[in-house]
Coordinates of C-alpha atoms and ligand atoms in Angstrom, one line a residue:
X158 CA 106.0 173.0 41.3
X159 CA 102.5 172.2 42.5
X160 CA 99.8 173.8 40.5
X161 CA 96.2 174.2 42.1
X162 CA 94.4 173.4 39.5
X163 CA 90.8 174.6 38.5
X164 CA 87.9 172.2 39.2
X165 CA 85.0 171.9 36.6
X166 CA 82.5 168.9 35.8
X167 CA 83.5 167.5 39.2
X168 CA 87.3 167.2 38.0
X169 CA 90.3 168.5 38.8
X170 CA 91.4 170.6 35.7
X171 CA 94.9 171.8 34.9
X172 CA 95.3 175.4 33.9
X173 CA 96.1 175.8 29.7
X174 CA 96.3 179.6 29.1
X175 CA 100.0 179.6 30.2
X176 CA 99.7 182.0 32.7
X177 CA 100.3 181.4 36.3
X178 CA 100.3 183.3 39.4
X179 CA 103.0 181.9 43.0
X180 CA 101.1 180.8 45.7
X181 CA 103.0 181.7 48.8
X182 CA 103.4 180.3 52.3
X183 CA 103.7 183.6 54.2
X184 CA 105.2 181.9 57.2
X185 CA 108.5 180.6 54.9
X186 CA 108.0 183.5 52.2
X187 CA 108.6 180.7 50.0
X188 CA 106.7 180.1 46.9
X189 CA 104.5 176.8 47.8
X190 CA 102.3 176.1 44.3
X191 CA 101.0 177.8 41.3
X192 CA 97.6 178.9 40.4
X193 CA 96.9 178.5 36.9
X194 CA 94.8 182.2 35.6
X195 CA 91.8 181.0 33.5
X196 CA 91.9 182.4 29.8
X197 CA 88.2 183.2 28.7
X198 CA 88.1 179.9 27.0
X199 CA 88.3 178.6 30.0
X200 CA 85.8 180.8 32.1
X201 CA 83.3 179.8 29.2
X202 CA 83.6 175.6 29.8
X203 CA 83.2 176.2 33.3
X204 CA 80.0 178.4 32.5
X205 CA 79.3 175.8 30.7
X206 CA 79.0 173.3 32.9
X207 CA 77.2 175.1 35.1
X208 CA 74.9 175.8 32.4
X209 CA 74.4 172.0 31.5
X210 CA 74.2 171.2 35.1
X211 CA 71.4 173.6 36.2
X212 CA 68.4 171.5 34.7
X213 CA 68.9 168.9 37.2
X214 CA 70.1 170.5 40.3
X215 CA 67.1 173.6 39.8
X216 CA 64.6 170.6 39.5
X217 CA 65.9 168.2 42.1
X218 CA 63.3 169.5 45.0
X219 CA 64.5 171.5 47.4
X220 CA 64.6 169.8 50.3
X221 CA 66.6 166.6 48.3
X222 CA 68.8 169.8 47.6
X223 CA 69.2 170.4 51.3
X224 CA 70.4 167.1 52.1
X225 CA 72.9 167.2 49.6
X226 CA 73.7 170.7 51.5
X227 CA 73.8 168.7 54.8
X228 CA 76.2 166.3 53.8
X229 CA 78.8 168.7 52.7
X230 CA 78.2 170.1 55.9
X231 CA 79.0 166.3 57.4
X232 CA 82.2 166.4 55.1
X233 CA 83.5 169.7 55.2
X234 CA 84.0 169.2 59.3
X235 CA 84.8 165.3 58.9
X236 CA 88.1 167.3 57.0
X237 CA 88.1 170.1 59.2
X238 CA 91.9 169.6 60.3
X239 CA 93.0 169.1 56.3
X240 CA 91.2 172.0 55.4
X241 CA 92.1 174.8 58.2
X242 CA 95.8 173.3 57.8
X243 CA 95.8 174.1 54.1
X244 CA 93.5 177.6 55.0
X245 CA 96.8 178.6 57.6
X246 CA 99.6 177.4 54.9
X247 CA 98.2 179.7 52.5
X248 CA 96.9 182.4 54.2
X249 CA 98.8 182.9 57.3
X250 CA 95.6 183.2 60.2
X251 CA 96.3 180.9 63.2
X252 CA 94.7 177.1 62.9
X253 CA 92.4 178.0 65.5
X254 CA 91.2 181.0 63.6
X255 CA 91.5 179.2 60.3
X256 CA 88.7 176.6 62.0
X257 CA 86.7 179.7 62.6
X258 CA 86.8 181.2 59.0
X259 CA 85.2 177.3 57.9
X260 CA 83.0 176.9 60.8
X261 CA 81.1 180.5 59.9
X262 CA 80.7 179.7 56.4
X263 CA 79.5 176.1 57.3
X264 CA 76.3 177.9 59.7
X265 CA 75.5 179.7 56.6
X266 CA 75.5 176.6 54.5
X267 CA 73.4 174.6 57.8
X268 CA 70.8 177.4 57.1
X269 CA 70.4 177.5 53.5
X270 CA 69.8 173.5 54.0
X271 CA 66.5 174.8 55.3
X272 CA 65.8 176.9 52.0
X273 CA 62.4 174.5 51.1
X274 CA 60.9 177.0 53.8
X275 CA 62.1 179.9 52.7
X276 CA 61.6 179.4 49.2
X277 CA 57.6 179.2 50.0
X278 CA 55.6 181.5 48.1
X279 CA 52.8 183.6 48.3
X280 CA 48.7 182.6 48.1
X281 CA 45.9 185.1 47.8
X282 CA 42.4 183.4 46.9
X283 CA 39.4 185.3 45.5
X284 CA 41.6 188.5 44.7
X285 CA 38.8 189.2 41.9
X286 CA 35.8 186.9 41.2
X287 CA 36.9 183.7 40.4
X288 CA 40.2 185.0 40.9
X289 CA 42.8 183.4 42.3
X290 CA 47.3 185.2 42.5
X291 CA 50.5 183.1 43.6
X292 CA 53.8 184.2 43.9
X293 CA 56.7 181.9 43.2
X294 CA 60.6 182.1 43.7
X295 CA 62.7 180.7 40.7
X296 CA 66.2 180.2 40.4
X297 CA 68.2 182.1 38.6
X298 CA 70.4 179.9 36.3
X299 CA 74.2 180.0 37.0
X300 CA 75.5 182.6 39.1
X301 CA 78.9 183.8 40.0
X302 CA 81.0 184.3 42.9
X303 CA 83.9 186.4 43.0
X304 CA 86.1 186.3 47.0
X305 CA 88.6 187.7 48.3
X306 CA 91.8 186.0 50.6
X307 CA 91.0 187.2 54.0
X308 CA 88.5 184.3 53.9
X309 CA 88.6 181.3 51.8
X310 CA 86.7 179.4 53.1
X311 CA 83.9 181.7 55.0
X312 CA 83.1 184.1 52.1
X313 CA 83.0 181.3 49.1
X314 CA 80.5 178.9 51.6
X315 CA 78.4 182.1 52.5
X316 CA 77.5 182.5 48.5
X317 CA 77.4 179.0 47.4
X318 CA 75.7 178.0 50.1
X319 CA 72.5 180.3 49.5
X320 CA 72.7 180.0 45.5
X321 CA 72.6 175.8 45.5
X322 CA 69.9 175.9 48.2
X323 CA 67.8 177.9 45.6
X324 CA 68.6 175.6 42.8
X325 CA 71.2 177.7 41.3
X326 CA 74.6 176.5 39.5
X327 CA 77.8 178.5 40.9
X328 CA 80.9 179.6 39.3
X329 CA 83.1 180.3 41.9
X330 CA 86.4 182.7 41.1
X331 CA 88.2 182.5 44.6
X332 CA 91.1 184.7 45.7
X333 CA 94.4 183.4 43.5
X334 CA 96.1 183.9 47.0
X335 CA 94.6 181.8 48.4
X336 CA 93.2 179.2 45.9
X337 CA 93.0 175.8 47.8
X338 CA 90.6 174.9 49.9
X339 CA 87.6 176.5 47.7
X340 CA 88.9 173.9 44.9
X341 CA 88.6 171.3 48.3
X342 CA 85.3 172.7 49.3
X343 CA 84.0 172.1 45.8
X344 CA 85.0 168.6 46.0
X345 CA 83.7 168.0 49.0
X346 CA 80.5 169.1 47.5
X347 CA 80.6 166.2 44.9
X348 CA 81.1 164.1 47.1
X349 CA 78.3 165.0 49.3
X350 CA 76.1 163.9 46.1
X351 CA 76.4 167.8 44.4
X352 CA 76.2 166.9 41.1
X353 CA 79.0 167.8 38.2
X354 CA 79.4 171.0 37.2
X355 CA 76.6 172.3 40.0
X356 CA 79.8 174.1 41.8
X357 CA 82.5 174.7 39.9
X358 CA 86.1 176.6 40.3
X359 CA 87.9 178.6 38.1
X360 CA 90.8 180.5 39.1
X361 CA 91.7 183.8 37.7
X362 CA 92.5 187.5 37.6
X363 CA 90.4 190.5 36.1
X364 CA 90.4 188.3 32.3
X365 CA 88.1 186.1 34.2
X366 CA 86.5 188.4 36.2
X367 CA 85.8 190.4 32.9
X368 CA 84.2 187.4 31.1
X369 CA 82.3 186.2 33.5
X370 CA 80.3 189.7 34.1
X371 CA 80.7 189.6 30.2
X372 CA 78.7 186.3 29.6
X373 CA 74.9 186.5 29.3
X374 CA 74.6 182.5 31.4
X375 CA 75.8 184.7 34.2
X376 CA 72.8 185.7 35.6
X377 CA 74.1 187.0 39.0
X378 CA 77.6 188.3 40.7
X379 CA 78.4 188.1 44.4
X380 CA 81.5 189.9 45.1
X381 CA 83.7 190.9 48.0
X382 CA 87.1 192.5 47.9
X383 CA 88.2 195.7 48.0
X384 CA 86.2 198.8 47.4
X385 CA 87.6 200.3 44.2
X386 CA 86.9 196.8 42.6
X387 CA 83.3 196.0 44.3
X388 CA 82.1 199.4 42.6
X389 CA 83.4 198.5 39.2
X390 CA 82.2 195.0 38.9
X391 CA 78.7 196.9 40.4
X392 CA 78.7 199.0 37.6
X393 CA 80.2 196.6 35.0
X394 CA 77.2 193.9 36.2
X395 CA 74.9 196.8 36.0
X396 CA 76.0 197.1 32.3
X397 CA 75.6 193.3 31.2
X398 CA 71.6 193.5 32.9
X399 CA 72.5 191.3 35.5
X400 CA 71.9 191.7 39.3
X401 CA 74.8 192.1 42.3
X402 CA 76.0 192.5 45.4
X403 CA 79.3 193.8 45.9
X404 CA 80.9 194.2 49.6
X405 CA 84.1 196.4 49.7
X406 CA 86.5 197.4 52.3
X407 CA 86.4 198.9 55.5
X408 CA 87.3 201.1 58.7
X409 CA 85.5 200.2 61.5
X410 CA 85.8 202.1 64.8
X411 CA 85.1 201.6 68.1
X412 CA 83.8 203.6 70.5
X413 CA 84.7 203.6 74.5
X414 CA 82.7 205.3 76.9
X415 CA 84.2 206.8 80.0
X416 CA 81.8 203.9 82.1
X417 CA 82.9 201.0 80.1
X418 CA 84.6 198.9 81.4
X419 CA 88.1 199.2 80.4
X420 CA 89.8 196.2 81.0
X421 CA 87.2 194.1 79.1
X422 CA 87.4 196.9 76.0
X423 CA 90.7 196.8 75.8
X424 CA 90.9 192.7 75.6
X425 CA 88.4 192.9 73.1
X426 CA 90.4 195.3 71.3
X427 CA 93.5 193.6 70.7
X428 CA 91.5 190.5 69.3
X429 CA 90.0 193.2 67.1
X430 CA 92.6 194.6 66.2
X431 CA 95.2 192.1 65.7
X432 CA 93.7 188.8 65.2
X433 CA 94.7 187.5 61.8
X434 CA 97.1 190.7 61.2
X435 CA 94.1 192.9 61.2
X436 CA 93.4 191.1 58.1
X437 CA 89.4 190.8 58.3
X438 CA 87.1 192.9 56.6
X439 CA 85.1 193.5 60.2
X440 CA 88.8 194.0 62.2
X441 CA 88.9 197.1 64.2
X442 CA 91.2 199.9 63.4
X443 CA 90.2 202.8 64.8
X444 CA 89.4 203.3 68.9
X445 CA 87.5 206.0 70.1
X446 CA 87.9 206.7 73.4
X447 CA 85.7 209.5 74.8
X448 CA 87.5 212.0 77.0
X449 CA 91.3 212.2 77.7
X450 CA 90.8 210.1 81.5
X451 CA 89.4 207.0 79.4
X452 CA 91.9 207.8 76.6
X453 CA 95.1 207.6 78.3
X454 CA 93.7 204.7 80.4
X455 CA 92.7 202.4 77.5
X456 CA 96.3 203.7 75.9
X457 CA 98.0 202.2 79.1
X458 CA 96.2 199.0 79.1
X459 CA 97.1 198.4 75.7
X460 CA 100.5 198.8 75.8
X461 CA 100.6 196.4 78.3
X462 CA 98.7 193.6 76.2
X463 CA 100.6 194.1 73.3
X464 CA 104.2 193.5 75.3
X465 CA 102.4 190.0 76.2
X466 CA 101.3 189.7 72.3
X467 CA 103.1 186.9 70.0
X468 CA 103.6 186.7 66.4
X469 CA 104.8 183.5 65.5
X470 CA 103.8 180.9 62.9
X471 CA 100.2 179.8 61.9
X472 CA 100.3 176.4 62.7
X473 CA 102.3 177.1 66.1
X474 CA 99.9 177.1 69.4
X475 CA 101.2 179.9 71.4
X476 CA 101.0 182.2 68.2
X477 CA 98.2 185.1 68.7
X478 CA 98.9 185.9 64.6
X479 CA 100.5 185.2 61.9
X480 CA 101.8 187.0 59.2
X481 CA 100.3 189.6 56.7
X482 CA 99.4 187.4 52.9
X483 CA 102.5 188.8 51.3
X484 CA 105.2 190.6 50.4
X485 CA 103.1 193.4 48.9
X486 CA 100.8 193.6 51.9
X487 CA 103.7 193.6 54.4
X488 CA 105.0 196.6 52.2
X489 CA 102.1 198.3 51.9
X490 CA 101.2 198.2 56.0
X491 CA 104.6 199.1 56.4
X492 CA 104.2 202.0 54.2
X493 CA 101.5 203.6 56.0
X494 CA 103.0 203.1 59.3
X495 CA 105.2 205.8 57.7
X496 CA 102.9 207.7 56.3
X497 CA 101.0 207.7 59.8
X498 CA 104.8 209.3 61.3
X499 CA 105.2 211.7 58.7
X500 CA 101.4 213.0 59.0
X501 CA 101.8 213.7 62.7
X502 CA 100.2 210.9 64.7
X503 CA 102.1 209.5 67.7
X504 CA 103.5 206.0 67.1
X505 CA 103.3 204.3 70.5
X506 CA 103.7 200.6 69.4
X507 CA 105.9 200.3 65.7
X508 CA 105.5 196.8 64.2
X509 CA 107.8 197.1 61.6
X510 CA 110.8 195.3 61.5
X511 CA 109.2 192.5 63.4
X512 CA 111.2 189.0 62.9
X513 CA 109.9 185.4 63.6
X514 CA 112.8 182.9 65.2
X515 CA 113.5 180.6 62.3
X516 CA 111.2 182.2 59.6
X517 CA 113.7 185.2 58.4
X518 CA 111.4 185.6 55.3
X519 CA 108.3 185.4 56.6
X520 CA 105.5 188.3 55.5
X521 CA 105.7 189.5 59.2
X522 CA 104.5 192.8 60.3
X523 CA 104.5 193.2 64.3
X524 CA 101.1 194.8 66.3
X525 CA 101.6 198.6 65.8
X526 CA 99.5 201.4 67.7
X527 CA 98.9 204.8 67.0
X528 CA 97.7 208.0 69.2
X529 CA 96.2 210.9 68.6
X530 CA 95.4 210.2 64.8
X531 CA 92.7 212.6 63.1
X532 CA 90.3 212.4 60.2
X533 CA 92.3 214.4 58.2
X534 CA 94.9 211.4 58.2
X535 CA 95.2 208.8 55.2
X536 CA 96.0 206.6 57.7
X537 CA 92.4 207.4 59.8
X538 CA 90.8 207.9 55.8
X539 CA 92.3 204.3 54.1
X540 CA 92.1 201.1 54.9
X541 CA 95.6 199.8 55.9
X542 CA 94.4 196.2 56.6
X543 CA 97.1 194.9 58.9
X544 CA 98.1 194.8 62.5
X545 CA 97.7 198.4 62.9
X546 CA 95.3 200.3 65.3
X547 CA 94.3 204.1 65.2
X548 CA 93.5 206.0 68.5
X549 CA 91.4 208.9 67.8
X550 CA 90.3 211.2 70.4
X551 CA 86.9 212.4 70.8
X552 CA 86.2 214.7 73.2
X553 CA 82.6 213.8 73.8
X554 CA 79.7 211.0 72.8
X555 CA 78.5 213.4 70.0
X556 CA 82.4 213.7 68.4
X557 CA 82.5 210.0 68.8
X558 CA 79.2 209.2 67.2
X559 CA 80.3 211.3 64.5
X560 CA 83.6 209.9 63.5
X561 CA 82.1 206.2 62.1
X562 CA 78.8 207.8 60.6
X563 CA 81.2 210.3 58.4
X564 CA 83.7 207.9 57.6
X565 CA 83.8 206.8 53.6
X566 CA 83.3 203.2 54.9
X567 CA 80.6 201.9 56.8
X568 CA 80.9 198.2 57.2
X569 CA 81.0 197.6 61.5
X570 CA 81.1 199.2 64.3
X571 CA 81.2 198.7 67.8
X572 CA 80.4 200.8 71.4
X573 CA 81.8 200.1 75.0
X574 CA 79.5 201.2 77.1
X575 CA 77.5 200.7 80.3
X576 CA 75.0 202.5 79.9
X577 CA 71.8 201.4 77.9
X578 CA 70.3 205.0 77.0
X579 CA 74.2 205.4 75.2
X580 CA 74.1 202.4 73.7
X581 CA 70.5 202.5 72.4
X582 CA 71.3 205.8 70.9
X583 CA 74.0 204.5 69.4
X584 CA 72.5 201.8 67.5
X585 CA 69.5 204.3 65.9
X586 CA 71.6 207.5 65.0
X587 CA 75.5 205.2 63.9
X588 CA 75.8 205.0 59.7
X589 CA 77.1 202.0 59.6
X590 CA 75.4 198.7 58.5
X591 CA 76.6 196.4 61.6
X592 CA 76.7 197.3 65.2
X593 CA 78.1 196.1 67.9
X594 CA 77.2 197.0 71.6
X595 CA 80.2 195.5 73.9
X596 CA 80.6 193.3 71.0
X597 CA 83.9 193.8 68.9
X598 CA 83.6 192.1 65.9
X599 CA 79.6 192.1 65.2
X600 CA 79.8 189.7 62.8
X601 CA 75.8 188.6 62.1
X602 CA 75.0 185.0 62.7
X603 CA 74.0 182.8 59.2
X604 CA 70.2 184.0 60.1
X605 CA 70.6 187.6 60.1
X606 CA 71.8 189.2 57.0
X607 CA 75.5 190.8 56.6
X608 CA 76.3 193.9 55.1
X609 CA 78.1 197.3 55.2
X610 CA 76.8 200.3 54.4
X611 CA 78.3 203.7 52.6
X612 CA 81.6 202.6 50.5
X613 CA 81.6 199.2 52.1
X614 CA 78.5 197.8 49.9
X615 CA 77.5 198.0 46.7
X616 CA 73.8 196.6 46.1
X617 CA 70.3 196.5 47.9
X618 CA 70.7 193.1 49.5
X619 CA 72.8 191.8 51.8
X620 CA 74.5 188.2 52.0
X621 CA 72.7 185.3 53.9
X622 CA 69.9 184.9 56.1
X623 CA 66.5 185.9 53.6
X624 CA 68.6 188.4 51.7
X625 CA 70.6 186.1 50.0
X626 CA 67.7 184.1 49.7
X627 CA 66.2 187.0 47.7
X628 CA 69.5 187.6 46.1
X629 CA 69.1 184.1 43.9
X630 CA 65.9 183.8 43.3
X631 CA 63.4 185.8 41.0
X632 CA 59.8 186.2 42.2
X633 CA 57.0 185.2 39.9
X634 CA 53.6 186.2 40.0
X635 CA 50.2 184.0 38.5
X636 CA 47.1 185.3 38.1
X637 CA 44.9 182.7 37.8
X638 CA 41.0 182.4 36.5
X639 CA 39.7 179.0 36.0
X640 CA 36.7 178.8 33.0
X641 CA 33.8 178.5 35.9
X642 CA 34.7 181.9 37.5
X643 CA 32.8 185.0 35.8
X644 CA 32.4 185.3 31.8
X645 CA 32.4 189.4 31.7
X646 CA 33.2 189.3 27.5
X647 CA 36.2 191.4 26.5
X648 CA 37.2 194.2 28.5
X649 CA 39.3 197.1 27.6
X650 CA 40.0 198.7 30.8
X651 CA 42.6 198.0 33.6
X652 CA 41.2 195.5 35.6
X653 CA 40.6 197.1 39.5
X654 CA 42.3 194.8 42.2
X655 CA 39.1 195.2 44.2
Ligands
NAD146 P1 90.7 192.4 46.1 O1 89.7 193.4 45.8 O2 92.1 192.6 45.7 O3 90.3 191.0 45.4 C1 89.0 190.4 45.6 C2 88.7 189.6 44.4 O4 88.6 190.4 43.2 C3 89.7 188.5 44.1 O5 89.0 187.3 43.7 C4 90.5 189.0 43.0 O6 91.1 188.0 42.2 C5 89.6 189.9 42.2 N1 90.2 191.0 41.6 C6 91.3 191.7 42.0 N2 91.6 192.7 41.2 C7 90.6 192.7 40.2 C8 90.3 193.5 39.1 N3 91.1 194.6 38.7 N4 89.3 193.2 38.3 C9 88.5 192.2 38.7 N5 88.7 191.4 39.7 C10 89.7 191.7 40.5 O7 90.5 192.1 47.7 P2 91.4 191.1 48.6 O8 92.8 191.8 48.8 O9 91.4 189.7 48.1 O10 90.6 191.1 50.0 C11 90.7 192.2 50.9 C12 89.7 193.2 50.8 O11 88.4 192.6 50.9 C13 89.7 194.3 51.9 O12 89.4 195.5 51.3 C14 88.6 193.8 52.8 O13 88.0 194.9 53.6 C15 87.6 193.3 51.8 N6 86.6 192.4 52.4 C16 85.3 192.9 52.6 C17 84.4 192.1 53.2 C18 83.0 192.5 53.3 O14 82.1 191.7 53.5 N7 82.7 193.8 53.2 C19 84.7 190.8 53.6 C20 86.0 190.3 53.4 C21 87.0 191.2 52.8

């Protein structure tokens, strides 16, 4: 059986705790490798490393650093095929979109390459006589990176990226789903002149997770997964004096106004919706149509689309998705599809059951849709995060503006709409953290800042653009007096800035 192993000091490294987790391909439902799960031991050598290699990388300048950073660039889409191949066979997202999940973590990495200007600090001369105050940002030391499977490649490049631009080391924990093409990524960076142990991989479950909020070299941890486990590893980084951002799950609706224009929302939906199984973090599951005449329209057009849908295999061109990550997640969707019947909401479009010509154990669950489902539902309340979309009536704008600013989870939302007064409104009053105005999946570019609000983010700051910048660096401040500025003798009050 093929093991993925763990790469540390710019080497492939084979697993020795004994413990191993399958690595599926969800198109076969075959196991296709093992991923060894790091002991503490091993979590310490990698910290290690990354300990040993920060005093070069943190004083290599930063724009030397930023060339390094293009190169990978140059590499990781030179390999762009190998990788999104490897990215499908693992996770299950289409090639096409698996080239998407790489190509948005590689605009991220493109402008952290131009770090040397946003690292710049601060000058203020003659703040007191003689007086002269800098600021300064520093690196941290190493950092951490925990990510999730829904993107393996995206979510890894969008923390590494920033942390090496600001001289950092990085400890990367990737999904154990999923582990491949971070291990690839990280070799990628060696070869693009990273130097060892400046990004290294360690795969794992919670013992790894555990030690490296545990270890004091850890100076900072950038997770994204699930909301239950963002808060605790909020709190447990909280606990171990160490700063981090922690991005959770999700519900994100969207709304359509009676003067959208329908056909447009409703091809923007089924993307949305059911690109990669509804398996993204910024899918949409819940549509808001306002007023019964846009409602049963938008249900009509829907139905049609999803007759013309087709679930096949990843790698397969005329596929729109794939299949779910796994067994557990196939059973889980399929659960609440249930759950959604027994609780009373109307299932127009059932997914379950769905098969795949010549994959009979493939993780497939088929594009399901659901009317008239209301908050008080666990399937309006949870994420489900599969193929499944919610219709939820709202009578009017104000019901509809309500339903995403109430909701546990604020991560993105989105408004169909016309009108620019709506839409303006929208965007001030909505408590969400990313909006989208006839955009579906508001996904910021690498120069604006992502981040969910409510359940879906734990932390001040969110991840790339100058937040992430912020994120891995600490600011210094110097007050400096030179022996020719004023000689006032010892004083014993609080100096006055002014
Ligand atoms: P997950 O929470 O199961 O796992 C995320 C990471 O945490 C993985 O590396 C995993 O190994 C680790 N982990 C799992 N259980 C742990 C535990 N008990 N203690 C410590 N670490 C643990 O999430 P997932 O299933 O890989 O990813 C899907 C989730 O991620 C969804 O909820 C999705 O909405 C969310 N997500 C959020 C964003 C965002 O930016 N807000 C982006 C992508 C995905």
């Amino acid at each position: 059986m093929t093991q993925v192993p763990h790469f540390i000091s710019g080497r492939r490294v084979e697993g020795t705790s004994g413990r191993f987790q399958d690595v599926y391909n969800p198109v076969k439902g075959e196991v296709a490798a093992q991923v060894p799960l790091a002991s503490v031991e091993e979590v310490e050598n990698a910290i290690d490393s990354s300990q040993q290699a920060f005093a070069k990388w943190s004083t290599t300048n930063a724009q030397r650093r930023g060339r390094v950073l293009l190169k990978w660039v140059d590499l990781i889409n030179e390999n762009m095929d190998e990788l999104a191949t490897l990215l499908s066979n693992e996770h299950g997202k289409t090639f096409p979109d698996a080239k998407g999940d790489i190509q948005r973590g590689v605009e991220v990495v493109e402008f952290a390459a131009g770090a040397p200007h946003l690292l710049k600090g601060e000058y203020s001369t003659a703040a007191g006589t003689g007086i002269d105050v800098h600021s300064l940002r520093q690196p941290l030391g190493v950092v951490a990176g925990i990510t999730p499977f829904n993107f393996p490649a995206m979510i890894p490049l969008w923390k590494a990226g920033i942390a090496l631009a600001a001289g950092n080391t990085f400890v990367l924990k990737p999904s154990e789903r999923d582990p491949s093409v971070p291990v690839r990524l990280a070799e990628l960076a060696l070869e693009a002149g990273m130097p060892e142990g400046t990004l290294n991989v360690i795969h794992g479950d919670k013992t790894a997770v555990d030690a490296l909020i545990e270890d004091p070299r850890i100076k900072a941890i950038g997770f994204v997964g699930s909301s239950p486990i963002a808060q605790s590893i909020y709190m447990g980084a909280a606990k171990h004096n160490k700063r981090a951002q922690c991005f959770g799950g999700a519900k994100n609706h969207m709304v359509i106004m009676p003067d959208a224009d329908l056909e447009q929302a409703a091809d923007a939906l089924m993307g949305a919706a059911y690109g990669s199984a509804g398996e993204r973090c910024m899918a949409i599951s819940v549509a808001v149509p306002v007023g019964e005449a846009t409602a049963d329209k938008l249900v009509e057009l829907l139905r049609e689309r999803i007759d013309k849908l087709t679930l096949g295999p990843s790698l397969d061109e005329s596929s729109d998705f794939g299949p779910v990550v796994g067994k557990d997640a196939k059973e889980r969707i399929e659960n609440y599809i249930g759950i959604g019947v027994d609780e009373g909401a109307e299932l127009l479009v059932d997914g379950r059951g769905a098969t795949v010509d010549g994959h009979p154990n493939g993780f497939w669950v088929g594009a399901t849709l659901f009317d008239r489902v209301t908050p008080d539902m666990r399937i309006y309340k949870e994420e489900i995060f599969g193929p499944v979309l919610c219709i939820a009536r709202a009578a009017d704008y104000e019901e509809a503006l309500r339903l995403p600013s109430e909701h546990e989870y604020g991560n993105g939302v989105a408004i169909f709409t016309r009108d620019g007064d709506t839409a303006r409104d929208f965007t001030t009053r909505v408590e969400v953290g990313m909006v989208g105005v006839n955009v579906p999946i508001p996904v910021p570019i690498a120069y604006y800042t992502f981040g969910g609000w409510k359940a879906s983010g734990f932390g001040d700051l969110n991840q790339h653009g100058t937040d992430g910048l912020k994120f891995y660096t600490k600011t210094k401040t110097v007050t400096t007096r030179w022996p020719s500025g004023a000689k006032e003798g010892a004083s014993f009050v609080m100096p006055e800035g002014s």
